Short mmCIF file of C-alpha atoms and ligand atoms in Angstrom, two decimals:
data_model
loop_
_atom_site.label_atom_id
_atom_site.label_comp_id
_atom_site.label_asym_id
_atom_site.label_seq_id
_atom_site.Cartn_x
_atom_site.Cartn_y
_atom_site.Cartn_z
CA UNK P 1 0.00 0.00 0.00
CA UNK P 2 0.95 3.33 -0.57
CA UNK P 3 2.30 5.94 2.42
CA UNK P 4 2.50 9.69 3.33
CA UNK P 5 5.86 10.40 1.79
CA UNK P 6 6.71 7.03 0.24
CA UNK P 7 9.70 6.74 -2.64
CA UNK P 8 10.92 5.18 -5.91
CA UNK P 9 12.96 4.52 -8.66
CA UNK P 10 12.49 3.39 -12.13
CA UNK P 11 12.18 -0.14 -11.04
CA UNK P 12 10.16 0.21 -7.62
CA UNK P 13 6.54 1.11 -6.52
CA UNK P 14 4.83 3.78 -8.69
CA UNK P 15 8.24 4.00 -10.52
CA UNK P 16 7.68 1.18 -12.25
CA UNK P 17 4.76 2.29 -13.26
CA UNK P 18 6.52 4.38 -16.18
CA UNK P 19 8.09 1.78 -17.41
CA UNK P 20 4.90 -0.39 -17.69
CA UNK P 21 3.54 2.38 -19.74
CA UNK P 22 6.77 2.65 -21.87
CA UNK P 23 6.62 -1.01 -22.16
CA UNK P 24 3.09 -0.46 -23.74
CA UNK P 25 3.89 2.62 -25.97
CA UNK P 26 6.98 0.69 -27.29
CA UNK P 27 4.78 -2.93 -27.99
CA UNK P 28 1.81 -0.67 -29.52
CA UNK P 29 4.08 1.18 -31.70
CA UNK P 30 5.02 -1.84 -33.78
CA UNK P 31 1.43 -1.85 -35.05
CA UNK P 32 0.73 -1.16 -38.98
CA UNK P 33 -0.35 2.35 -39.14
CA UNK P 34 0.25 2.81 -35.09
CA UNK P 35 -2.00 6.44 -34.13
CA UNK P 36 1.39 7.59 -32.23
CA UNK P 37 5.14 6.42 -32.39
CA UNK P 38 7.50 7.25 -29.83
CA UNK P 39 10.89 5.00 -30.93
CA UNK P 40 12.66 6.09 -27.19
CA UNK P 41 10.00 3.98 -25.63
CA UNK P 42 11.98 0.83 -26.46
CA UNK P 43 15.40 2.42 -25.59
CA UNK P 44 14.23 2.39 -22.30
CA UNK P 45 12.14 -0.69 -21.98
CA UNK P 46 15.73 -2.78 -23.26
CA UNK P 47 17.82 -0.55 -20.46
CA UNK P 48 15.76 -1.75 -17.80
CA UNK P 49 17.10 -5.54 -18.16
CA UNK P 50 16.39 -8.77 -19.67
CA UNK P 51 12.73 -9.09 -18.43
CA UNK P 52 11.73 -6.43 -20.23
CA UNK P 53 13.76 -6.81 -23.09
CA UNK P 54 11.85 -10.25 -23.40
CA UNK P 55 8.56 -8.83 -23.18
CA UNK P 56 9.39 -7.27 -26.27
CA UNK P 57 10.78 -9.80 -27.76
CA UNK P 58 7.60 -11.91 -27.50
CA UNK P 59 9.02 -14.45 -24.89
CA UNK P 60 6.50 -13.32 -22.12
CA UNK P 61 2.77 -14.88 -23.44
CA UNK P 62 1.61 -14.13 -19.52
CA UNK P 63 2.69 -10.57 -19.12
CA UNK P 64 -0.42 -8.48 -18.52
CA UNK P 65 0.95 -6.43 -21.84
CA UNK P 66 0.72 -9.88 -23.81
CA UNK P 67 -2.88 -10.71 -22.72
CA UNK P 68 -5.57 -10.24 -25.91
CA UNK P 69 -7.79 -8.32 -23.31
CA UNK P 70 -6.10 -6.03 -21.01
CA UNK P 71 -2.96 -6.10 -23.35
CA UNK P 72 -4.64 -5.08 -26.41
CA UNK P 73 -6.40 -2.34 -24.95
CA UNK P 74 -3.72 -0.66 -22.79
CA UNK P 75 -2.24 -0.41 -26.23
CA UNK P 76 -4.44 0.97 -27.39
CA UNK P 77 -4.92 3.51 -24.95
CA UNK P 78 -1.16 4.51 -24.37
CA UNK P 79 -1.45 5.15 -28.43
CA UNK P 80 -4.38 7.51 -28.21
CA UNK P 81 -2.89 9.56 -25.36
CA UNK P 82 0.24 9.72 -26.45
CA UNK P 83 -1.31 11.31 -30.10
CA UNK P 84 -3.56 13.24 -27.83
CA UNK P 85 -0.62 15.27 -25.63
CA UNK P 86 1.81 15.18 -28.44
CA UNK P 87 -1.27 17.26 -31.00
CA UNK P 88 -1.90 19.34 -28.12
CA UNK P 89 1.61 20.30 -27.38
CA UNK P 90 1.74 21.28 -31.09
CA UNK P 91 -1.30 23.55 -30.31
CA UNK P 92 -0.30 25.06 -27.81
CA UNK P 93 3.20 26.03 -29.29
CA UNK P 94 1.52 27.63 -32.29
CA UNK P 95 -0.63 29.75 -30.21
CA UNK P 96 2.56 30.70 -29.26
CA UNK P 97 3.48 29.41 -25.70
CA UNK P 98 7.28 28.85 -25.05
CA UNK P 99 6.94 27.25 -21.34
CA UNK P 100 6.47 24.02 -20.90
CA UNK P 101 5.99 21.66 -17.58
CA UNK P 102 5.77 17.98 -17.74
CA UNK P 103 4.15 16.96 -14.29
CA UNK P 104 5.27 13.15 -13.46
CA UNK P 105 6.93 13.18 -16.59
CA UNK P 106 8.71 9.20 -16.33
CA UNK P 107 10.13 8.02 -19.56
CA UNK P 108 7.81 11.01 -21.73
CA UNK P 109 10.31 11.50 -24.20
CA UNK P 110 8.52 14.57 -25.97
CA UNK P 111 11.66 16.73 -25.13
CA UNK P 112 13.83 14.45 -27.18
CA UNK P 113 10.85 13.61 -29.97
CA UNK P 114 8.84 16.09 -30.78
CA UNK P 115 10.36 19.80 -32.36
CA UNK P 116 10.16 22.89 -30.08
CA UNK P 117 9.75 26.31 -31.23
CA UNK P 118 13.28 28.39 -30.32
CA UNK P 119 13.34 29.52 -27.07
CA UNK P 120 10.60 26.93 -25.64
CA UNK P 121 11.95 25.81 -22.19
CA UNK P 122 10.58 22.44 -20.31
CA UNK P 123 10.53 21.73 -17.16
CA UNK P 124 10.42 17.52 -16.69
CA UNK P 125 9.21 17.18 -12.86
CA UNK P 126 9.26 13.33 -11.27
CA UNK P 127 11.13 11.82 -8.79
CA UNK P 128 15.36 12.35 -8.53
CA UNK P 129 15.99 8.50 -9.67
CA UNK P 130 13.53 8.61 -12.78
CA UNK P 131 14.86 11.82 -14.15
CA UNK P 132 18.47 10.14 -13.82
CA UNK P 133 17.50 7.02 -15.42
CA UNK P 134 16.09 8.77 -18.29
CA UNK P 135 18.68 11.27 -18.98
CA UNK P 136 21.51 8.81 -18.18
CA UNK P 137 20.21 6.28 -20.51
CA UNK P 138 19.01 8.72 -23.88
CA UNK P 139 22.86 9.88 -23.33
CA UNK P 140 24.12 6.33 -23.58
CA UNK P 141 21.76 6.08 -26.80
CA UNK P 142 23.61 9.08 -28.27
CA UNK P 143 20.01 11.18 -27.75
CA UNK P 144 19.81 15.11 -26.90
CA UNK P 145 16.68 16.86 -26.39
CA UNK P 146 15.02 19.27 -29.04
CA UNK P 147 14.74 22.11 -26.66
CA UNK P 148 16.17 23.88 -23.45
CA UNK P 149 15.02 20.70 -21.08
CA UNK P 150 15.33 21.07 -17.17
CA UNK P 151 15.14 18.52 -15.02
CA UNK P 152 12.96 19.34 -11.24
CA UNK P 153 13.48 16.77 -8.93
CA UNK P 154 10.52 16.99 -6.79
CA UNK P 155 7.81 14.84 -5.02
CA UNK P 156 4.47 16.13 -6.09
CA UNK P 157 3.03 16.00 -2.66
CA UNK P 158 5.26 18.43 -1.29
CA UNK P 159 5.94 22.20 -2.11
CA UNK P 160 7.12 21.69 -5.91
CA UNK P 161 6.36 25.13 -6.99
CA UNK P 162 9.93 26.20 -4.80
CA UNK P 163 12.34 24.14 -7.11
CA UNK P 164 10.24 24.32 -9.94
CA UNK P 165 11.06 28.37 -9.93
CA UNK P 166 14.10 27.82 -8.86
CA UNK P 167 15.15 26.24 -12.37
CA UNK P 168 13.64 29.86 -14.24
CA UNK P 169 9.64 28.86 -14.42
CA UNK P 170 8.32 31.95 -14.97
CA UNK P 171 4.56 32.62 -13.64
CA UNK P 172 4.36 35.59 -15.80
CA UNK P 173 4.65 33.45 -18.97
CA UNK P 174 2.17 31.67 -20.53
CA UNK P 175 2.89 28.23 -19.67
CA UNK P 176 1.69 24.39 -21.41
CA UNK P 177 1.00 21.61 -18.64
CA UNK P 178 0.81 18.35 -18.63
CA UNK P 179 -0.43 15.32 -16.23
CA UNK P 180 -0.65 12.11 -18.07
CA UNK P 181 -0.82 9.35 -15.82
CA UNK P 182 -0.83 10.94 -12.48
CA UNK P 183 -3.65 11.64 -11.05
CA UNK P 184 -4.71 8.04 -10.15
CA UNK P 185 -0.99 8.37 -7.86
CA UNK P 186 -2.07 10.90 -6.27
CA UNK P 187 -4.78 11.33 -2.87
CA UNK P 188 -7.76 13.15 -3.84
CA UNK P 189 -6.88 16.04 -1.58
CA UNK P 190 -3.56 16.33 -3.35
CA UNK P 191 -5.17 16.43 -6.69
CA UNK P 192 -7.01 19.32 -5.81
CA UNK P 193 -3.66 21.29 -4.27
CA UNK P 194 -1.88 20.30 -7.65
CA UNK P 195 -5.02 21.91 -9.57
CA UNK P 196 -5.04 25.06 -7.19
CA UNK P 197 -0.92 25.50 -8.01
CA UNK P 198 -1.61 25.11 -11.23
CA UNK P 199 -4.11 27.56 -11.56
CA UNK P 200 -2.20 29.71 -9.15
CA UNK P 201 1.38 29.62 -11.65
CA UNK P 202 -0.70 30.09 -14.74
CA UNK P 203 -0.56 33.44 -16.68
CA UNK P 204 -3.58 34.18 -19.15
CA UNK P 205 -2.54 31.97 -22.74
CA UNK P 206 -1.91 29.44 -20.21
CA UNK P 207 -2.90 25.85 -20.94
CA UNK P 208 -3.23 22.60 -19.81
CA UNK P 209 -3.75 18.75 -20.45
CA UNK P 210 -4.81 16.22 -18.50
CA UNK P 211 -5.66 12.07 -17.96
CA UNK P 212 -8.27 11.30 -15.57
CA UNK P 213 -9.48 8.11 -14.49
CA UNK P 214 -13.15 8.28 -13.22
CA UNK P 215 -13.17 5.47 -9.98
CA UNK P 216 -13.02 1.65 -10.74
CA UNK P 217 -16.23 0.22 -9.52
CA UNK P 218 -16.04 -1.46 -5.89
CA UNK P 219 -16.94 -4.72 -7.48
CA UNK P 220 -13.96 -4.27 -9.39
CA UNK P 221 -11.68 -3.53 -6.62
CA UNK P 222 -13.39 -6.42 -4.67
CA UNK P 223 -12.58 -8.85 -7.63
CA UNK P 224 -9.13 -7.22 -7.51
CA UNK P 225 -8.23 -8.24 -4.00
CA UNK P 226 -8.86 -11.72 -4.75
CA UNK P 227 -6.08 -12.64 -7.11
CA UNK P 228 -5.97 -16.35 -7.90
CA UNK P 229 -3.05 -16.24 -10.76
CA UNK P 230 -0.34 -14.32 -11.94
CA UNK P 231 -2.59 -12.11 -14.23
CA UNK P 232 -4.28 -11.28 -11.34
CA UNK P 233 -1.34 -10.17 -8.88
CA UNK P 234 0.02 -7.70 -11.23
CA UNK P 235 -3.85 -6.33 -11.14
CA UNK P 236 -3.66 -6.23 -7.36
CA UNK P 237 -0.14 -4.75 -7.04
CA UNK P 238 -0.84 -2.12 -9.47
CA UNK P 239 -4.41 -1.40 -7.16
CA UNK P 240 -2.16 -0.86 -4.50
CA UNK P 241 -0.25 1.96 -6.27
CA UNK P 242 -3.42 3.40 -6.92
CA UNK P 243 -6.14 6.09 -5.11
CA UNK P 244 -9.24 5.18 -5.95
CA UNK P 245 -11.09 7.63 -4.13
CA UNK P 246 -13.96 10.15 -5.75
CA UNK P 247 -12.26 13.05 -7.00
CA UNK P 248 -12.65 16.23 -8.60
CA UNK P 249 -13.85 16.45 -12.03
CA UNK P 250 -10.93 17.78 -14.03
CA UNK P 251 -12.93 19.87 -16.15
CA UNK P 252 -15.45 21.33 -14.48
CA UNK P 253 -13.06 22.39 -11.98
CA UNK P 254 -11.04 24.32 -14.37
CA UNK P 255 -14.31 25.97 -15.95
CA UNK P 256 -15.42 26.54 -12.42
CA UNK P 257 -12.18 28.65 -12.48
CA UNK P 258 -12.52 30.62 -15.80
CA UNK P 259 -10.53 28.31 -17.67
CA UNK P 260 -12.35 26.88 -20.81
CA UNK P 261 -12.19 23.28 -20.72
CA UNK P 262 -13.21 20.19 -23.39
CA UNK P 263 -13.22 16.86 -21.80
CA UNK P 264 -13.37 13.89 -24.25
CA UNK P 265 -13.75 10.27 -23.61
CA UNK P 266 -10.89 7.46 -24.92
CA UNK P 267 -13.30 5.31 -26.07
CA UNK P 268 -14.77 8.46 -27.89
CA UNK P 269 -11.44 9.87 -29.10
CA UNK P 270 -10.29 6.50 -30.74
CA UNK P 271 -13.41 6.82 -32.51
CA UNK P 272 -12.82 10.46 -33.61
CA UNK P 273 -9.68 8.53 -34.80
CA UNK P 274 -11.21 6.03 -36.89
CA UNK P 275 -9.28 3.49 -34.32
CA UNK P 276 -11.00 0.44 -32.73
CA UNK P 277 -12.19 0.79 -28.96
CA UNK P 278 -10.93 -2.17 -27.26
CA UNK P 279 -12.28 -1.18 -23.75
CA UNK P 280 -15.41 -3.18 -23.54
CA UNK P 281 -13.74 -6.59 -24.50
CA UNK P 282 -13.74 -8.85 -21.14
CA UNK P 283 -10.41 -8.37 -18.96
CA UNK P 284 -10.21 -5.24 -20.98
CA UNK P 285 -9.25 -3.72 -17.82
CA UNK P 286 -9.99 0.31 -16.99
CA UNK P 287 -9.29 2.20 -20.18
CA UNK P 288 -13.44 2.49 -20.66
CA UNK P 289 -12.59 5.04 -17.70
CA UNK P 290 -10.30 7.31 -18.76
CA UNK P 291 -10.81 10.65 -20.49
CA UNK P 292 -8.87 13.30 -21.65
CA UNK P 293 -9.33 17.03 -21.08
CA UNK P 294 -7.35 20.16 -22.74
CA UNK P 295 -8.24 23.61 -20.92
CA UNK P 296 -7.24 26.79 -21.49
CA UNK P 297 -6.73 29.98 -20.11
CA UNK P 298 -8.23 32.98 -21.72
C1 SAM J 1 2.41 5.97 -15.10
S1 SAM J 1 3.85 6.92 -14.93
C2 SAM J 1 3.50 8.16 -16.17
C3 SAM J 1 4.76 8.78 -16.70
C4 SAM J 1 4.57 9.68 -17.92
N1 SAM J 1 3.75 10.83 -17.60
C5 SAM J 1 3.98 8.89 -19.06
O1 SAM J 1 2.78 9.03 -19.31
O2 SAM J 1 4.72 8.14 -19.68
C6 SAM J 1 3.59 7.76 -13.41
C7 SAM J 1 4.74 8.72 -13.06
O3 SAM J 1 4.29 9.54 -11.99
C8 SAM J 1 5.39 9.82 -11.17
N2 SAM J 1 4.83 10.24 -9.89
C9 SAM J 1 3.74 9.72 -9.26
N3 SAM J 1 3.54 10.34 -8.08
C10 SAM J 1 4.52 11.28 -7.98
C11 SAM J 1 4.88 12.21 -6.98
N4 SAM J 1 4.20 12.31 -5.84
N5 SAM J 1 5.95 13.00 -7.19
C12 SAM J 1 6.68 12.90 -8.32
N6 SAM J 1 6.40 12.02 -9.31
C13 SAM J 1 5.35 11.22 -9.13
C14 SAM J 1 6.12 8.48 -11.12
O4 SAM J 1 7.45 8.60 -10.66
C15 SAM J 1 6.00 8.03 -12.57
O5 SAM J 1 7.10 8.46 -13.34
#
């Protein structure tokens, strides 16, 4: 279970997390006509070690990322978000914001993928370890970022907005967020301090994105508890990572705020995509949950 104050690497607890979903981005990527393609996701997955490596390499049938259910439509979903931030990063740089800050950012390689406009600056915040394994291994690969990239080791519990100004955020600039897949790692209450910050750092032209997960169903977590095989423990362990408490609504608190704010759902997006929605096959697991939300600032 998760603590006040608990910590991580890339291999450990909610660490690991980031390399699950790199796992995914660099398995889903290998699809004909994939909606998203991010080629660092595999540099990583093969610098975490052999296990991984062999998950890629199609020597792991049980791995929850193998499964035809939950495997296909994780996929899936890491695809359409990944297309989803990268288009509105590439919106929000032609309306002509240079700030950018990556909240939780793991192994998001956007800062070494995608082109920046000259004189965009991005702030990457996570924990100390994660940045380092990232950095230390796109180095090894012979990769530099596209942009002026700065590295805030922070937890995003605590008072973040110190070191993140201490590294030249400006709250006077118009600034692009991000949170893509951290919410769910975060208590309710602390959701709702990192939304008030937010809000609180943003200059008018600011925007943001974010992933929210609406709360698995109790019968859900009930089934969860009760694992039986090994499909079933990495359920549970990853439940354990996880808050599943109600929450605020992402976008109607930043309309209640002045921001306006478009909330889509996956399932609805991959449509809007002309991609299949995978969410409602059984063991699909919670991607029929998820939704994505762009706000912005006026
Ligand atoms: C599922 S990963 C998502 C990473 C990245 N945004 C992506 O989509 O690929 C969750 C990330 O949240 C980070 N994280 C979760 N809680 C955090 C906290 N309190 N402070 C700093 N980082 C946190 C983890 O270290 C991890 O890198």
């Amino acid at each position: 279970m998760r603590t006040d104050g608990d910590s991580w690497d890339i291999n450990t607890s909610v660490g690991s997390t980031a390399m699950f979903v790199a796992a995914a981005r660099a398995l889903a990527g290998r699809r004909p006509g994939a909606l998203a393609v991010d080629p660092l996701a595999e540099v990583f997955v093969r610098a975490a070690g052999a296990e991984w490596a062999a998950l890629l390499d199609g020597e792991l049938p049980d791995h929850p990322l193998s499964q035809p259910g939950f495997g296909q439509s994780f996929q899936q979903h890491q695809l359409a978000r990944t297309k989803y931030f990268d288009d509105y990063f590439h919106a929000a740089t032609a309306a002509g914001v240079r700030q950018v800050v990556i909240l939780a950012a793991g192994l998001d390689a956007r800062a070494y993928r995608l082109s920046w406009p000259g004189g965009t600056i991005l702030f990457e915040l996570d924990r100390p370890q994660v940045l380092e394994f990232k950095r230390e291994t796109l180095s090894a690969h012979g990769d530099q970022p596209h942009v002026d990239r700065r590295e805030v080791p922070v937890d995003l519990r605590e008072n973040w907005p110190v070191p993140l100004r201490k590294h030249g955020f400006d709250p006077a600039a118009p600034t692009a967020w991000l949170a893509e897949g951290l919410l769910i790692y975060l208590p309710a209450d602390a959701q709702d301090r990192l939304f008030e910050t937010i809000d609180s750092l943003s200059a008018r032209g600011s925007w943001v994105a974010v992933e929210q997960m609406d709360p698995l169903p109790v019968e859900a977590v009930a089934a969860m508890a009760e694992h039986s095989d090994d499909n079933d423990r990495d359920r549970a362990e990853w439940f354990s990572l996880i808050y599943n408490d109600p929450r605020t609504d992402t976008a109607e608190w930043f309309a209640d705020h002045g921001w306006t704010a478009d909330r889509i759902g996956l399932d609805d997006y991959l449509r809007e995509q002309g991609r299949p929605v995978s969410s409602a096959a059984p063991d699909a697991g919670p991607s029929g949950l998820i939704s994505l939300v762009t706000a912005v600032r006026p």
